[in-house]
């Protein structure tokens, strides 16, 4: 049993950065960009990036789309990715963890960084509706 837990922990990778930002209680406005500043990386390598969401029952959609933009410094490279987040399966089963508040993780991309590189990440929703109720927190997880 302990061996299974150890293997599961190793597969997660080491956490380089994890942080949530709270979304306004009135809803996530289209022009409300959420900023994440990741300090310089200590070791060159390939890193996995995940978008994390916390939602509640006020969210009127089965899924949402978000844009994740990244500026990599000091090389000043820009990346942009649309992430389609399926929150509820077609059969009505909620894909997140929780009871009245749900937590989700969605893969963004792997990224290769050099020692000393830092990231500025920007997350905004990409929905037709200007105000998106039901999203309480948005986060970023980076692991090696």
PDB file of N, CA and C in Angstrom, residues 41-93:
ATOM      1  N   UNK A  41      12.995  30.267 -12.730  1.00  0.00           N
ATOM      2  CA  UNK A  41      13.109  28.815 -12.578  1.00  0.00           C
ATOM      3  C   UNK A  41      14.543  28.482 -12.182  1.00  0.00           C
ATOM      4  N   UNK A  42      14.703  27.581 -11.215  1.00  0.00           N
ATOM      5  CA  UNK A  42      16.035  27.255 -10.715  1.00  0.00           C
ATOM      6  C   UNK A  42      16.750  26.203 -11.556  1.00  0.00           C
ATOM      7  N   UNK A  43      15.986  25.417 -12.325  1.00  0.00           N
ATOM      8  CA  UNK A  43      16.589  24.317 -13.079  1.00  0.00           C
ATOM      9  C   UNK A  43      15.963  24.239 -14.467  1.00  0.00           C
ATOM     10  N   UNK A  44      16.800  24.190 -15.492  1.00  0.00           N
ATOM     11  CA  UNK A  44      16.315  24.061 -16.863  1.00  0.00           C
ATOM     12  C   UNK A  44      15.611  22.716 -17.015  1.00  0.00           C
ATOM     13  N   UNK A  45      14.595  22.681 -17.881  1.00  0.00           N
ATOM     14  CA  UNK A  45      13.900  21.422 -18.127  1.00  0.00           C
ATOM     15  C   UNK A  45      12.539  21.657 -18.740  1.00  0.00           C
ATOM     16  N   UNK A  46      11.799  20.555 -18.868  1.00  0.00           N
ATOM     17  CA  UNK A  46      10.453  20.598 -19.402  1.00  0.00           C
ATOM     18  C   UNK A  46       9.471  20.535 -18.232  1.00  0.00           C
ATOM     19  N   UNK A  47       8.529  21.447 -18.234  1.00  0.00           N
ATOM     20  CA  UNK A  47       7.578  21.582 -17.136  1.00  0.00           C
ATOM     21  C   UNK A  47       6.152  21.393 -17.638  1.00  0.00           C
ATOM     22  N   UNK A  48       5.323  20.750 -16.830  1.00  0.00           N
ATOM     23  CA  UNK A  48       3.902  20.595 -17.131  1.00  0.00           C
ATOM     24  C   UNK A  48       3.154  21.759 -16.505  1.00  0.00           C
ATOM     25  N   UNK A  49       2.169  22.272 -17.239  1.00  0.00           N
ATOM     26  CA  UNK A  49       1.376  23.390 -16.751  1.00  0.00           C
ATOM     27  C   UNK A  49      -0.093  22.984 -16.732  1.00  0.00           C
ATOM     28  N   UNK A  50      -0.781  23.343 -15.659  1.00  0.00           N
ATOM     29  CA  UNK A  50      -2.209  23.066 -15.555  1.00  0.00           C
ATOM     30  C   UNK A  50      -2.949  24.322 -15.111  1.00  0.00           C
ATOM     31  N   UNK A  51      -4.130  24.470 -15.674  1.00  0.00           N
ATOM     32  CA  UNK A  51      -5.074  25.499 -15.263  1.00  0.00           C
ATOM     33  C   UNK A  51      -5.971  24.869 -14.209  1.00  0.00           C
ATOM     34  N   UNK A  52      -6.171  25.546 -13.100  1.00  0.00           N
ATOM     35  CA  UNK A  52      -7.035  25.038 -12.043  1.00  0.00           C
ATOM     36  C   UNK A  52      -8.219  25.983 -11.889  1.00  0.00           C
ATOM     37  N   UNK A  53      -9.405  25.404 -11.739  1.00  0.00           N
ATOM     38  CA  UNK A  53     -10.625  26.189 -11.565  1.00  0.00           C
ATOM     39  C   UNK A  53     -11.369  25.704 -10.343  1.00  0.00           C
ATOM     40  N   UNK A  54     -11.996  26.633  -9.663  1.00  0.00           N
ATOM     41  CA  UNK A  54     -12.962  26.312  -8.609  1.00  0.00           C
ATOM     42  C   UNK A  54     -14.271  26.976  -9.009  1.00  0.00           C
ATOM     43  N   UNK A  55     -15.337  26.176  -9.024  1.00  0.00           N
ATOM     44  CA  UNK A  55     -16.642  26.685  -9.435  1.00  0.00           C
ATOM     45  C   UNK A  55     -17.681  26.346  -8.376  1.00  0.00           C
ATOM     46  N   UNK A  56     -18.860  26.987  -8.519  1.00  0.00           N
ATOM     47  CA  UNK A  56     -19.985  26.652  -7.653  1.00  0.00           C
ATOM     48  C   UNK A  56     -21.214  26.414  -8.525  1.00  0.00           C
ATOM     49  N   UNK A  57     -22.342  26.204  -7.908  1.00  0.00           N
ATOM     50  CA  UNK A  57     -23.557  25.852  -8.637  1.00  0.00           C
ATOM     51  C   UNK A  57     -24.161  27.004  -9.441  1.00  0.00           C
ATOM     52  N   UNK A  58     -23.595  28.193  -9.355  1.00  0.00           N
ATOM     53  CA  UNK A  58     -24.112  29.332 -10.119  1.00  0.00           C
ATOM     54  C   UNK A  58     -23.636  29.317 -11.575  1.00  0.00           C
ATOM     55  N   UNK A  59     -22.671  28.487 -11.903  1.00  0.00           N
ATOM     56  CA  UNK A  59     -22.145  28.441 -13.265  1.00  0.00           C
ATOM     57  C   UNK A  59     -23.196  27.829 -14.191  1.00  0.00           C
ATOM     58  N   UNK A  60     -23.651  28.573 -15.210  1.00  0.00           N
ATOM     59  CA  UNK A  60     -24.759  28.095 -16.044  1.00  0.00           C
ATOM     60  C   UNK A  60     -24.328  27.256 -17.254  1.00  0.00           C
ATOM     61  N   UNK A  61     -23.056  26.828 -17.314  1.00  0.00           N
ATOM     62  CA  UNK A  61     -22.553  26.123 -18.491  1.00  0.00           C
ATOM     63  C   UNK A  61     -22.004  24.750 -18.132  1.00  0.00           C
ATOM     64  N   UNK A  62     -21.977  23.867 -19.141  1.00  0.00           N
ATOM     65  CA  UNK A  62     -21.382  22.537 -18.975  1.00  0.00           C
ATOM     66  C   UNK A  62     -19.870  22.588 -19.151  1.00  0.00           C
ATOM     67  N   UNK A  63     -19.393  23.669 -19.695  1.00  0.00           N
ATOM     68  CA  UNK A  63     -17.967  23.867 -19.902  1.00  0.00           C
ATOM     69  C   UNK A  63     -17.702  25.316 -20.220  1.00  0.00           C
ATOM     70  N   UNK A  64     -16.453  25.711 -20.091  1.00  0.00           N
ATOM     71  CA  UNK A  64     -16.064  27.074 -20.435  1.00  0.00           C
ATOM     72  C   UNK A  64     -14.756  27.025 -21.216  1.00  0.00           C
ATOM     73  N   UNK A  65     -14.492  28.087 -21.947  1.00  0.00           N
ATOM     74  CA  UNK A  65     -13.220  28.249 -22.655  1.00  0.00           C
ATOM     75  C   UNK A  65     -12.476  29.417 -22.039  1.00  0.00           C
ATOM     76  N   UNK A  66     -11.174  29.228 -21.877  1.00  0.00           N
ATOM     77  CA  UNK A  66     -10.335  30.294 -21.362  1.00  0.00           C
ATOM     78  C   UNK A  66      -9.117  30.445 -22.268  1.00  0.00           C
ATOM     79  N   UNK A  67      -8.541  31.620 -22.241  1.00  0.00           N
ATOM     80  CA  UNK A  67      -7.294  31.898 -22.944  1.00  0.00           C
ATOM     81  C   UNK A  67      -6.203  32.029 -21.894  1.00  0.00           C
ATOM     82  N   UNK A  68      -5.097  31.328 -22.129  1.00  0.00           N
ATOM     83  CA  UNK A  68      -3.922  31.445 -21.267  1.00  0.00           C
ATOM     84  C   UNK A  68      -2.803  32.027 -22.123  1.00  0.00           C
ATOM     85  N   UNK A  69      -2.344  33.215 -21.741  1.00  0.00           N
ATOM     86  CA  UNK A  69      -1.225  33.853 -22.423  1.00  0.00           C
ATOM     87  C   UNK A  69      -0.024  33.810 -21.493  1.00  0.00           C
ATOM     88  N   UNK A  70       1.153  33.647 -22.105  1.00  0.00           N
ATOM     89  CA  UNK A  70       2.380  33.585 -21.320  1.00  0.00           C
ATOM     90  C   UNK A  70       3.452  34.447 -21.962  1.00  0.00           C
ATOM     91  N   UNK A  71       4.147  35.196 -21.153  1.00  0.00           N
ATOM     92  CA  UNK A  71       5.351  35.897 -21.561  1.00  0.00           C
ATOM     93  C   UNK A  71       6.502  35.228 -20.830  1.00  0.00           C
ATOM     94  N   UNK A  72       7.495  34.787 -21.593  1.00  0.00           N
ATOM     95  CA  UNK A  72       8.664  34.127 -21.006  1.00  0.00           C
ATOM     96  C   UNK A  72       9.808  35.133 -21.024  1.00  0.00           C
ATOM     97  N   UNK A  73      10.371  35.392 -19.845  1.00  0.00           N
ATOM     98  CA  UNK A  73      11.471  36.339 -19.720  1.00  0.00           C
ATOM     99  C   UNK A  73      12.730  35.595 -19.326  1.00  0.00           C
ATOM    100  N   UNK A  74      13.911  35.990 -19.750  1.00  0.00           N
ATOM    101  CA  UNK A  74      14.248  37.237 -20.417  1.00  0.00           C
ATOM    102  C   UNK A  74      14.150  37.186 -21.944  1.00  0.00           C
ATOM    103  N   UNK A  75      13.841  36.051 -22.528  1.00  0.00           N
ATOM    104  CA  UNK A  75      13.824  35.953 -23.993  1.00  0.00           C
ATOM    105  C   UNK A  75      12.622  36.645 -24.636  1.00  0.00           C
ATOM    106  N   UNK A  76      11.661  37.058 -23.839  1.00  0.00           N
ATOM    107  CA  UNK A  76      10.468  37.768 -24.296  1.00  0.00           C
ATOM    108  C   UNK A  76       9.708  37.011 -25.382  1.00  0.00           C
ATOM    109  N   UNK A  77       9.579  35.706 -25.177  1.00  0.00           N
ATOM    110  CA  UNK A  77       8.770  34.865 -26.065  1.00  0.00           C
ATOM    111  C   UNK A  77       7.339  34.875 -25.556  1.00  0.00           C
ATOM    112  N   UNK A  78       6.374  34.929 -26.478  1.00  0.00           N
ATOM    113  CA  UNK A  78       4.951  34.945 -26.114  1.00  0.00           C
ATOM    114  C   UNK A  78       4.294  33.656 -26.586  1.00  0.00           C
ATOM    115  N   UNK A  79       3.444  33.099 -25.729  1.00  0.00           N
ATOM    116  CA  UNK A  79       2.644  31.924 -26.071  1.00  0.00           C
ATOM    117  C   UNK A  79       1.192  32.237 -25.754  1.00  0.00           C
ATOM    118  N   UNK A  80       0.296  31.648 -26.532  1.00  0.00           N
ATOM    119  CA  UNK A  80      -1.141  31.846 -26.300  1.00  0.00           C
ATOM    120  C   UNK A  80      -1.829  30.516 -26.587  1.00  0.00           C
ATOM    121  N   UNK A  81      -2.691  30.103 -25.674  1.00  0.00           N
ATOM    122  CA  UNK A  81      -3.380  28.822 -25.822  1.00  0.00           C
ATOM    123  C   UNK A  81      -4.817  28.970 -25.345  1.00  0.00           C
ATOM    124  N   UNK A  82      -5.738  28.431 -26.128  1.00  0.00           N
ATOM    125  CA  UNK A  82      -7.137  28.345 -25.699  1.00  0.00           C
ATOM    126  C   UNK A  82      -7.314  26.989 -25.031  1.00  0.00           C
ATOM    127  N   UNK A  83      -7.904  27.007 -23.850  1.00  0.00           N
ATOM    128  CA  UNK A  83      -8.158  25.778 -23.100  1.00  0.00           C
ATOM    129  C   UNK A  83      -9.666  25.623 -22.962  1.00  0.00           C
ATOM    130  N   UNK A  84     -10.187  24.538 -23.535  1.00  0.00           N
ATOM    131  CA  UNK A  84     -11.613  24.225 -23.415  1.00  0.00           C
ATOM    132  C   UNK A  84     -11.792  23.310 -22.213  1.00  0.00           C
ATOM    133  N   UNK A  85     -12.545  23.769 -21.245  1.00  0.00           N
ATOM    134  CA  UNK A  85     -12.703  23.080 -19.965  1.00  0.00           C
ATOM    135  C   UNK A  85     -14.087  22.446 -19.886  1.00  0.00           C
ATOM    136  N   UNK A  86     -14.140  21.137 -20.034  1.00  0.00           N
ATOM    137  CA  UNK A  86     -15.397  20.414 -19.872  1.00  0.00           C
ATOM    138  C   UNK A  86     -15.617  20.183 -18.382  1.00  0.00           C
ATOM    139  N   UNK A  87     -16.704  20.728 -17.861  1.00  0.00           N
ATOM    140  CA  UNK A  87     -16.979  20.654 -16.430  1.00  0.00           C
ATOM    141  C   UNK A  87     -17.991  19.572 -16.081  1.00  0.00           C
ATOM    142  N   UNK A  88     -18.925  19.330 -17.000  1.00  0.00           N
ATOM    143  CA  UNK A  88     -19.984  18.343 -16.771  1.00  0.00           C
ATOM    144  C   UNK A  88     -20.058  17.443 -18.000  1.00  0.00           C
ATOM    145  N   UNK A  89     -20.088  16.140 -17.769  1.00  0.00           N
ATOM    146  CA  UNK A  89     -20.202  15.187 -18.870  1.00  0.00           C
ATOM    147  C   UNK A  89     -21.616  15.217 -19.445  1.00  0.00           C
ATOM    148  N   UNK A  90     -21.789  14.656 -20.624  1.00  0.00           N
ATOM    149  CA  UNK A  90     -23.101  14.662 -21.288  1.00  0.00           C
ATOM    150  C   UNK A  90     -24.178  13.972 -20.462  1.00  0.00           C
ATOM    151  N   UNK A  91     -23.780  13.008 -19.650  1.00  0.00           N
ATOM    152  CA  UNK A  91     -24.752  12.299 -18.805  1.00  0.00           C
ATOM    153  C   UNK A  91     -25.078  13.053 -17.522  1.00  0.00           C
ATOM    154  N   UNK A  92     -24.502  14.255 -17.358  1.00  0.00           N
ATOM    155  CA  UNK A  92     -24.794  15.072 -16.179  1.00  0.00           C
ATOM    156  C   UNK A  92     -23.812  14.902 -15.036  1.00  0.00           C
ATOM    157  N   UNK A  93     -22.867  13.985 -15.160  1.00  0.00           N
ATOM    158  CA  UNK A  93     -21.878  13.747 -14.099  1.00  0.00           C
ATOM    159  C   UNK A  93     -20.872  14.894 -14.061  1.00  0.00           C
TER     160      UNK A  93
END
